[in-house]
Amino acid sequence: MNRRTYLGAAGAASLAGLAGCIGLLGLDEHTANPVGVSPEVRNDTGYQQTGIDDLVVEESVDLQLWSETVSVTNYVVEHEKSVSVGPLTDERAAVFAVLSTPQISVIGQQVNPVEDMQTGELVELLADNYDDIGDVSHVEDDELSILDQAITASTFTADARFTGGQSVDVTLHVTEAVETDDDLVVGVGVYPEALASEERRNVETLLTSIDPGVDVAGEGGDGDGGGDDGDDDGDDDDGGLGLGL
């Protein structure tokens, strides 16, 4: 799957209607900060930071006297855990991702649509842009404290296709957007449904430990794919669920 589709779709939604306005105000470039969790939390939950990916959305705006390109850079910091369940053996089938997108304000008004998206809309973007996840069904909503904010975190079930074509029932956790000083942050967790008794607790720990102060780039990741900030637009085919978002 193309890594630049999930938040890219959300970013494009904002730029399509507002690019001309923010371009006229001189706000033609917006860049988020990659956000993750501390090494201690990753060690406690068994997850490794495996990638830092930028999702750049550009919109060309034709104005009356000139043309301008508005650019928004979003980030996804990925974490994975190898698990064995059903047909999967030592597969990177448990995934946690932190998505960050810049707050964009025009005349004091926040215009990035991610701020107001409910979890159902966010998971719909994921399902629409990720061919290997389908049959998504809402289970329940909970409230978590993330960065001292009371945030809705929703649980969904879905079907996922892993490396080799194995189909496994998975549980999805998606939060509404959390505000940092400069960005909007969304947490996403996916794991085989059969492991819910353990992994739900781990994912909730990761979600409530999201920390914009962690130097995710400086650490270079924990695993083979850590620190990847390249521009490869290809699909992830290196094993596991490959939730490249």
mmCIF file of C-alpha atoms in Angstrom:
data_model
loop_
_atom_site.group_PDB
_atom_site.id
_atom_site.type_symbol
_atom_site.label_atom_id
_atom_site.label_comp_id
_atom_site.label_asym_id
_atom_site.label_seq_id
_atom_site.Cartn_x
_atom_site.Cartn_y
_atom_site.Cartn_z
ATOM 1 C CA MET A 1 0.000 0.000 0.000
ATOM 2 C CA ASN A 2 1.091 3.556 -0.700
ATOM 3 C CA ARG A 3 2.245 5.088 2.592
ATOM 4 C CA ARG A 4 0.972 8.527 1.608
ATOM 5 C CA THR A 5 -2.767 7.984 1.305
ATOM 6 C CA TYR A 6 -4.419 8.052 4.726
ATOM 7 C CA LEU A 7 -3.576 11.488 6.074
ATOM 8 C CA GLY A 8 -2.953 12.525 2.505
ATOM 9 C CA ALA A 9 -6.649 12.144 1.810
ATOM 10 C CA ALA A 10 -7.500 14.280 4.829
ATOM 11 C CA GLY A 11 -4.953 16.903 3.868
ATOM 12 C CA ALA A 12 -6.254 17.083 0.337
ATOM 13 C CA ALA A 13 -9.753 17.670 1.653
ATOM 14 C CA SER A 14 -8.607 20.806 3.446
ATOM 15 C CA LEU A 15 -6.422 22.112 0.631
ATOM 16 C CA ALA A 16 -9.019 21.704 -2.093
ATOM 17 C CA GLY A 17 -11.304 24.357 -0.617
ATOM 18 C CA LEU A 18 -8.859 26.509 1.308
ATOM 19 C CA ALA A 19 -5.589 26.512 -0.597
ATOM 20 C CA GLY A 20 -6.344 29.781 -2.344
ATOM 21 C CA CYS A 21 -7.169 31.508 0.906
ATOM 22 C CA ILE A 22 -4.081 30.397 2.838
ATOM 23 C CA GLY A 23 -1.899 31.008 -0.205
ATOM 24 C CA LEU A 24 -3.054 34.602 -0.416
ATOM 25 C CA LEU A 25 -2.161 35.028 3.252
ATOM 26 C CA GLY A 26 1.374 33.804 2.647
ATOM 27 C CA LEU A 27 0.766 30.479 4.401
ATOM 28 C CA ASP A 28 1.768 28.264 1.522
ATOM 29 C CA GLU A 29 3.913 25.717 3.412
ATOM 30 C CA HIS A 30 2.874 23.755 6.499
ATOM 31 C CA THR A 31 4.905 20.997 8.147
ATOM 32 C CA ALA A 32 3.979 18.794 11.089
ATOM 33 C CA ASN A 33 6.411 17.283 13.596
ATOM 34 C CA PRO A 34 6.750 13.472 13.818
ATOM 35 C CA VAL A 35 5.310 12.256 17.132
ATOM 36 C CA GLY A 36 5.883 8.968 18.941
ATOM 37 C CA VAL A 37 6.212 7.355 22.359
ATOM 38 C CA SER A 38 9.201 6.921 24.644
ATOM 39 C CA PRO A 39 11.568 3.928 24.412
ATOM 40 C CA GLU A 40 10.498 2.885 27.910
ATOM 41 C CA VAL A 41 6.851 2.583 26.869
ATOM 42 C CA ARG A 42 7.805 0.699 23.718
ATOM 43 C CA ASN A 43 9.872 -1.739 25.763
ATOM 44 C CA ASP A 44 7.045 -2.257 28.267
ATOM 45 C CA THR A 45 4.527 -3.020 25.502
ATOM 46 C CA GLY A 46 6.868 -4.983 23.230
ATOM 47 C CA TYR A 47 6.562 -2.645 20.231
ATOM 48 C CA GLN A 48 9.458 -1.415 18.094
ATOM 49 C CA GLN A 49 9.573 1.883 16.243
ATOM 50 C CA THR A 50 10.034 0.793 12.650
ATOM 51 C CA GLY A 51 9.472 3.812 10.448
ATOM 52 C CA ILE A 52 9.055 7.560 10.146
ATOM 53 C CA ASP A 53 7.280 8.509 6.943
ATOM 54 C CA ASP A 54 6.343 11.872 5.516
ATOM 55 C CA LEU A 55 3.086 12.347 3.624
ATOM 56 C CA VAL A 56 3.294 15.445 1.478
ATOM 57 C CA VAL A 57 0.123 16.906 -0.009
ATOM 58 C CA GLU A 58 0.518 19.613 -2.638
ATOM 59 C CA GLU A 59 -2.268 21.601 -4.241
ATOM 60 C CA SER A 60 -1.736 23.984 -7.141
ATOM 61 C CA VAL A 61 -3.905 27.083 -6.856
ATOM 62 C CA ASP A 62 -4.712 29.220 -9.885
ATOM 63 C CA LEU A 63 -5.286 32.777 -8.703
ATOM 64 C CA GLN A 64 -6.295 35.739 -10.837
ATOM 65 C CA LEU A 65 -2.783 37.045 -11.431
ATOM 66 C CA TRP A 66 -0.561 34.064 -10.599
ATOM 67 C CA SER A 67 -0.430 30.396 -9.696
ATOM 68 C CA GLU A 68 0.779 29.136 -6.328
ATOM 69 C CA THR A 69 1.461 25.717 -4.808
ATOM 70 C CA VAL A 70 0.351 25.050 -1.240
ATOM 71 C CA SER A 71 2.183 22.208 0.508
ATOM 72 C CA VAL A 72 1.263 20.341 3.693
ATOM 73 C CA THR A 73 3.685 17.787 5.176
ATOM 74 C CA ASN A 74 2.191 15.187 7.527
ATOM 75 C CA TYR A 75 4.043 12.392 9.359
ATOM 76 C CA VAL A 76 3.368 8.805 10.381
ATOM 77 C CA VAL A 77 5.572 7.189 13.029
ATOM 78 C CA GLU A 78 5.083 3.409 12.869
ATOM 79 C CA HIS A 79 5.610 0.759 15.526
ATOM 80 C CA GLU A 80 5.292 -3.008 15.117
ATOM 81 C CA LYS A 81 5.273 -6.157 17.221
ATOM 82 C CA SER A 82 5.791 -9.738 16.068
ATOM 83 C CA VAL A 83 3.058 -12.130 17.211
ATOM 84 C CA SER A 84 1.932 -15.687 16.501
ATOM 85 C CA VAL A 85 -1.760 -16.503 16.233
ATOM 86 C CA GLY A 86 -3.828 -18.732 13.944
ATOM 87 C CA PRO A 87 -2.122 -18.939 10.532
ATOM 88 C CA LEU A 88 0.419 -16.256 11.500
ATOM 89 C CA THR A 89 3.815 -17.258 12.895
ATOM 90 C CA ASP A 90 6.151 -14.588 14.215
ATOM 91 C CA GLU A 91 4.383 -12.051 11.997
ATOM 92 C CA ARG A 92 4.500 -8.286 12.487
ATOM 93 C CA ALA A 93 0.739 -8.278 12.853
ATOM 94 C CA ALA A 94 0.400 -5.856 15.771
ATOM 95 C CA VAL A 95 0.846 -2.270 14.594
ATOM 96 C CA PHE A 96 0.670 1.090 16.314
ATOM 97 C CA ALA A 97 0.952 4.357 14.396
ATOM 98 C CA VAL A 98 0.948 8.015 15.383
ATOM 99 C CA LEU A 99 -0.187 10.372 12.638
ATOM 100 C CA SER A 100 0.559 14.088 12.878
ATOM 101 C CA THR A 101 -0.778 16.852 10.667
ATOM 102 C CA PRO A 102 -0.160 20.596 11.091
ATOM 103 C CA GLN A 103 -2.692 22.917 12.621
ATOM 104 C CA ILE A 104 -3.570 25.464 9.957
ATOM 105 C CA SER A 105 -5.211 28.664 11.121
ATOM 106 C CA VAL A 106 -6.677 31.340 8.873
ATOM 107 C CA ILE A 107 -7.734 34.543 10.627
ATOM 108 C CA GLY A 108 -7.841 32.658 13.917
ATOM 109 C CA GLN A 109 -9.954 29.815 12.514
ATOM 110 C CA GLN A 110 -8.592 26.254 12.388
ATOM 111 C CA VAL A 111 -9.084 24.924 8.852
ATOM 112 C CA ASN A 112 -7.479 21.479 8.959
ATOM 113 C CA PRO A 113 -10.511 19.135 8.751
ATOM 114 C CA VAL A 114 -8.794 16.433 10.839
ATOM 115 C CA GLU A 115 -9.560 18.526 13.939
ATOM 116 C CA ASP A 116 -13.295 17.901 13.621
ATOM 117 C CA MET A 117 -13.241 14.387 12.168
ATOM 118 C CA GLN A 118 -14.904 11.719 14.283
ATOM 119 C CA THR A 119 -13.248 8.326 14.654
ATOM 120 C CA GLY A 120 -15.714 6.774 12.232
ATOM 121 C CA GLU A 121 -14.621 9.197 9.516
ATOM 122 C CA LEU A 122 -10.950 8.567 10.255
ATOM 123 C CA VAL A 123 -11.277 4.775 10.107
ATOM 124 C CA GLU A 124 -13.304 5.134 6.894
ATOM 125 C CA LEU A 125 -10.323 6.934 5.334
ATOM 126 C CA LEU A 126 -8.121 4.059 6.448
ATOM 127 C CA ALA A 127 -10.424 1.400 4.997
ATOM 128 C CA ASP A 128 -10.950 3.307 1.735
ATOM 129 C CA ASN A 129 -7.210 3.721 1.146
ATOM 130 C CA TYR A 130 -5.933 0.380 2.382
ATOM 131 C CA ASP A 131 -6.976 -2.568 0.206
ATOM 132 C CA ASP A 132 -6.013 -5.194 2.789
ATOM 133 C CA ILE A 133 -8.504 -4.033 5.429
ATOM 134 C CA GLY A 134 -12.238 -4.520 4.926
ATOM 135 C CA ASP A 135 -15.570 -5.260 6.573
ATOM 136 C CA VAL A 136 -15.013 -2.624 9.264
ATOM 137 C CA SER A 137 -17.591 -2.602 12.058
ATOM 138 C CA HIS A 138 -17.877 -0.227 15.017
ATOM 139 C CA VAL A 139 -17.821 -1.864 18.462
ATOM 140 C CA GLU A 140 -17.649 0.825 21.119
ATOM 141 C CA ASP A 141 -16.367 4.253 22.135
ATOM 142 C CA ASP A 142 -14.217 4.970 25.155
ATOM 143 C CA GLU A 143 -12.617 8.082 26.613
ATOM 144 C CA LEU A 144 -8.865 8.239 27.138
ATOM 145 C CA SER A 145 -6.656 10.965 28.552
ATOM 146 C CA ILE A 146 -4.018 11.860 25.964
ATOM 147 C CA LEU A 147 -1.774 14.873 26.552
ATOM 148 C CA ASP A 148 -4.135 15.935 29.348
ATOM 149 C CA GLN A 149 -7.070 16.018 26.944
ATOM 150 C CA ALA A 150 -10.196 13.855 27.182
ATOM 151 C CA ILE A 151 -10.242 12.135 23.783
ATOM 152 C CA THR A 152 -12.683 9.678 22.213
ATOM 153 C CA ALA A 153 -10.996 6.404 21.275
ATOM 154 C CA SER A 154 -13.148 4.042 19.244
ATOM 155 C CA THR A 155 -12.837 0.295 18.784
ATOM 156 C CA PHE A 156 -13.655 -1.427 15.497
ATOM 157 C CA THR A 157 -13.385 -4.960 14.165
ATOM 158 C CA ALA A 158 -12.260 -5.706 10.607
ATOM 159 C CA ASP A 159 -10.864 -8.336 8.276
ATOM 160 C CA ALA A 160 -7.190 -7.970 7.345
ATOM 161 C CA ARG A 161 -5.087 -9.768 4.749
ATOM 162 C CA PHE A 162 -1.492 -10.432 5.753
ATOM 163 C CA THR A 163 1.618 -11.530 3.888
ATOM 164 C CA GLY A 164 0.912 -14.754 2.015
ATOM 165 C CA GLY A 165 -2.776 -13.907 1.696
ATOM 166 C CA GLN A 166 -3.846 -15.097 5.158
ATOM 167 C CA SER A 167 -7.074 -13.469 6.299
ATOM 168 C CA VAL A 168 -7.339 -12.687 10.015
ATOM 169 C CA ASP A 169 -9.961 -10.884 12.099
ATOM 170 C CA VAL A 170 -8.377 -7.797 13.658
ATOM 171 C CA THR A 171 -9.265 -5.134 16.203
ATOM 172 C CA LEU A 172 -8.750 -1.471 15.313
ATOM 173 C CA HIS A 173 -8.394 1.407 17.761
ATOM 174 C CA VAL A 174 -8.599 4.966 16.420
ATOM 175 C CA THR A 175 -8.581 8.241 18.356
ATOM 176 C CA GLU A 176 -9.984 11.590 17.488
ATOM 177 C CA ALA A 177 -7.419 14.322 16.940
ATOM 178 C CA VAL A 178 -5.326 15.452 19.895
ATOM 179 C CA GLU A 179 -3.867 18.958 19.902
ATOM 180 C CA THR A 180 -0.188 19.660 20.493
ATOM 181 C CA ASP A 181 1.265 23.168 20.369
ATOM 182 C CA ASP A 182 1.532 23.080 16.574
ATOM 183 C CA ASP A 183 -0.107 19.912 15.283
ATOM 184 C CA LEU A 184 -3.086 17.575 15.367
ATOM 185 C CA VAL A 185 -2.241 13.984 16.315
ATOM 186 C CA VAL A 186 -4.211 10.763 15.735
ATOM 187 C CA GLY A 187 -3.345 7.371 17.223
ATOM 188 C CA VAL A 188 -4.112 4.088 15.433
ATOM 189 C CA GLY A 189 -3.637 0.549 16.756
ATOM 190 C CA VAL A 190 -4.283 -2.740 14.934
ATOM 191 C CA TYR A 191 -3.809 -6.316 16.161
ATOM 192 C CA PRO A 192 -5.349 -9.793 15.665
ATOM 193 C CA GLU A 193 -8.663 -10.032 17.483
ATOM 194 C CA ALA A 194 -7.552 -13.255 19.189
ATOM 195 C CA LEU A 195 -4.899 -11.261 21.082
ATOM 196 C CA ALA A 196 -7.279 -8.593 22.380
ATOM 197 C CA SER A 197 -6.973 -9.620 26.023
ATOM 198 C CA GLU A 198 -3.317 -8.552 26.006
ATOM 199 C CA GLU A 199 -2.886 -6.147 23.101
ATOM 200 C CA ARG A 200 -5.802 -3.880 23.946
ATOM 201 C CA ARG A 201 -4.036 -2.976 27.174
ATOM 202 C CA ASN A 202 -0.782 -2.419 25.291
ATOM 203 C CA VAL A 203 -2.384 -0.202 22.640
ATOM 204 C CA GLU A 204 -4.191 1.879 25.255
ATOM 205 C CA THR A 205 -0.872 2.326 27.073
ATOM 206 C CA LEU A 206 0.752 3.477 23.821
ATOM 207 C CA LEU A 207 -2.125 5.851 23.051
ATOM 208 C CA THR A 208 -2.051 7.492 26.472
ATOM 209 C CA SER A 209 1.757 7.771 26.237
ATOM 210 C CA ILE A 210 1.870 9.719 22.956
ATOM 211 C CA ASP A 211 4.518 12.376 23.518
ATOM 212 C CA PRO A 212 5.453 15.166 21.066
ATOM 213 C CA GLY A 213 8.640 15.698 23.081
ATOM 214 C CA VAL A 214 10.142 12.338 22.073
ATOM 215 C CA ASP A 215 12.975 12.697 19.546
ATOM 216 C CA VAL A 216 11.777 9.893 17.265
ATOM 217 C CA ALA A 217 14.133 10.836 14.420
ATOM 218 C CA GLY A 218 17.163 11.033 16.673
ATOM 219 C CA GLU A 219 16.593 7.521 17.956
ATOM 220 C CA GLY A 220 16.602 6.081 14.445
ATOM 221 C CA GLY A 221 14.010 3.472 15.365
ATOM 222 C CA ASP A 222 14.330 0.113 17.123
ATOM 223 C CA GLY A 223 14.017 -2.281 14.203
ATOM 224 C CA ASP A 224 15.238 -2.889 10.687
ATOM 225 C CA GLY A 225 12.912 -0.293 9.223
ATOM 226 C CA GLY A 226 13.573 2.431 11.791
ATOM 227 C CA GLY A 227 14.144 6.017 10.796
ATOM 228 C CA ASP A 228 12.889 5.525 7.234
ATOM 229 C CA ASP A 229 12.032 8.990 6.007
ATOM 230 C CA GLY A 230 12.413 8.338 2.319
ATOM 231 C CA ASP A 231 10.141 9.217 -0.528
ATOM 232 C CA ASP A 232 9.343 5.730 -1.738
ATOM 233 C CA ASP A 233 5.729 5.684 -2.883
ATOM 234 C CA GLY A 234 5.611 1.948 -3.375
ATOM 235 C CA ASP A 235 3.659 -0.620 -1.492
ATOM 236 C CA ASP A 236 4.917 -2.245 1.688
ATOM 237 C CA ASP A 237 5.611 -5.907 0.962
ATOM 238 C CA ASP A 238 8.211 -6.712 3.596
ATOM 239 C CA GLY A 239 6.028 -8.856 5.817
ATOM 240 C CA GLY A 240 3.311 -8.331 8.407
ATOM 241 C CA LEU A 241 0.270 -6.182 8.004
ATOM 242 C CA GLY A 242 2.334 -3.383 6.488
ATOM 243 C CA LEU A 243 0.087 -0.659 7.855
ATOM 244 C CA GLY A 244 1.951 2.032 5.984
ATOM 245 C CA LEU A 245 -1.105 4.292 6.110
#
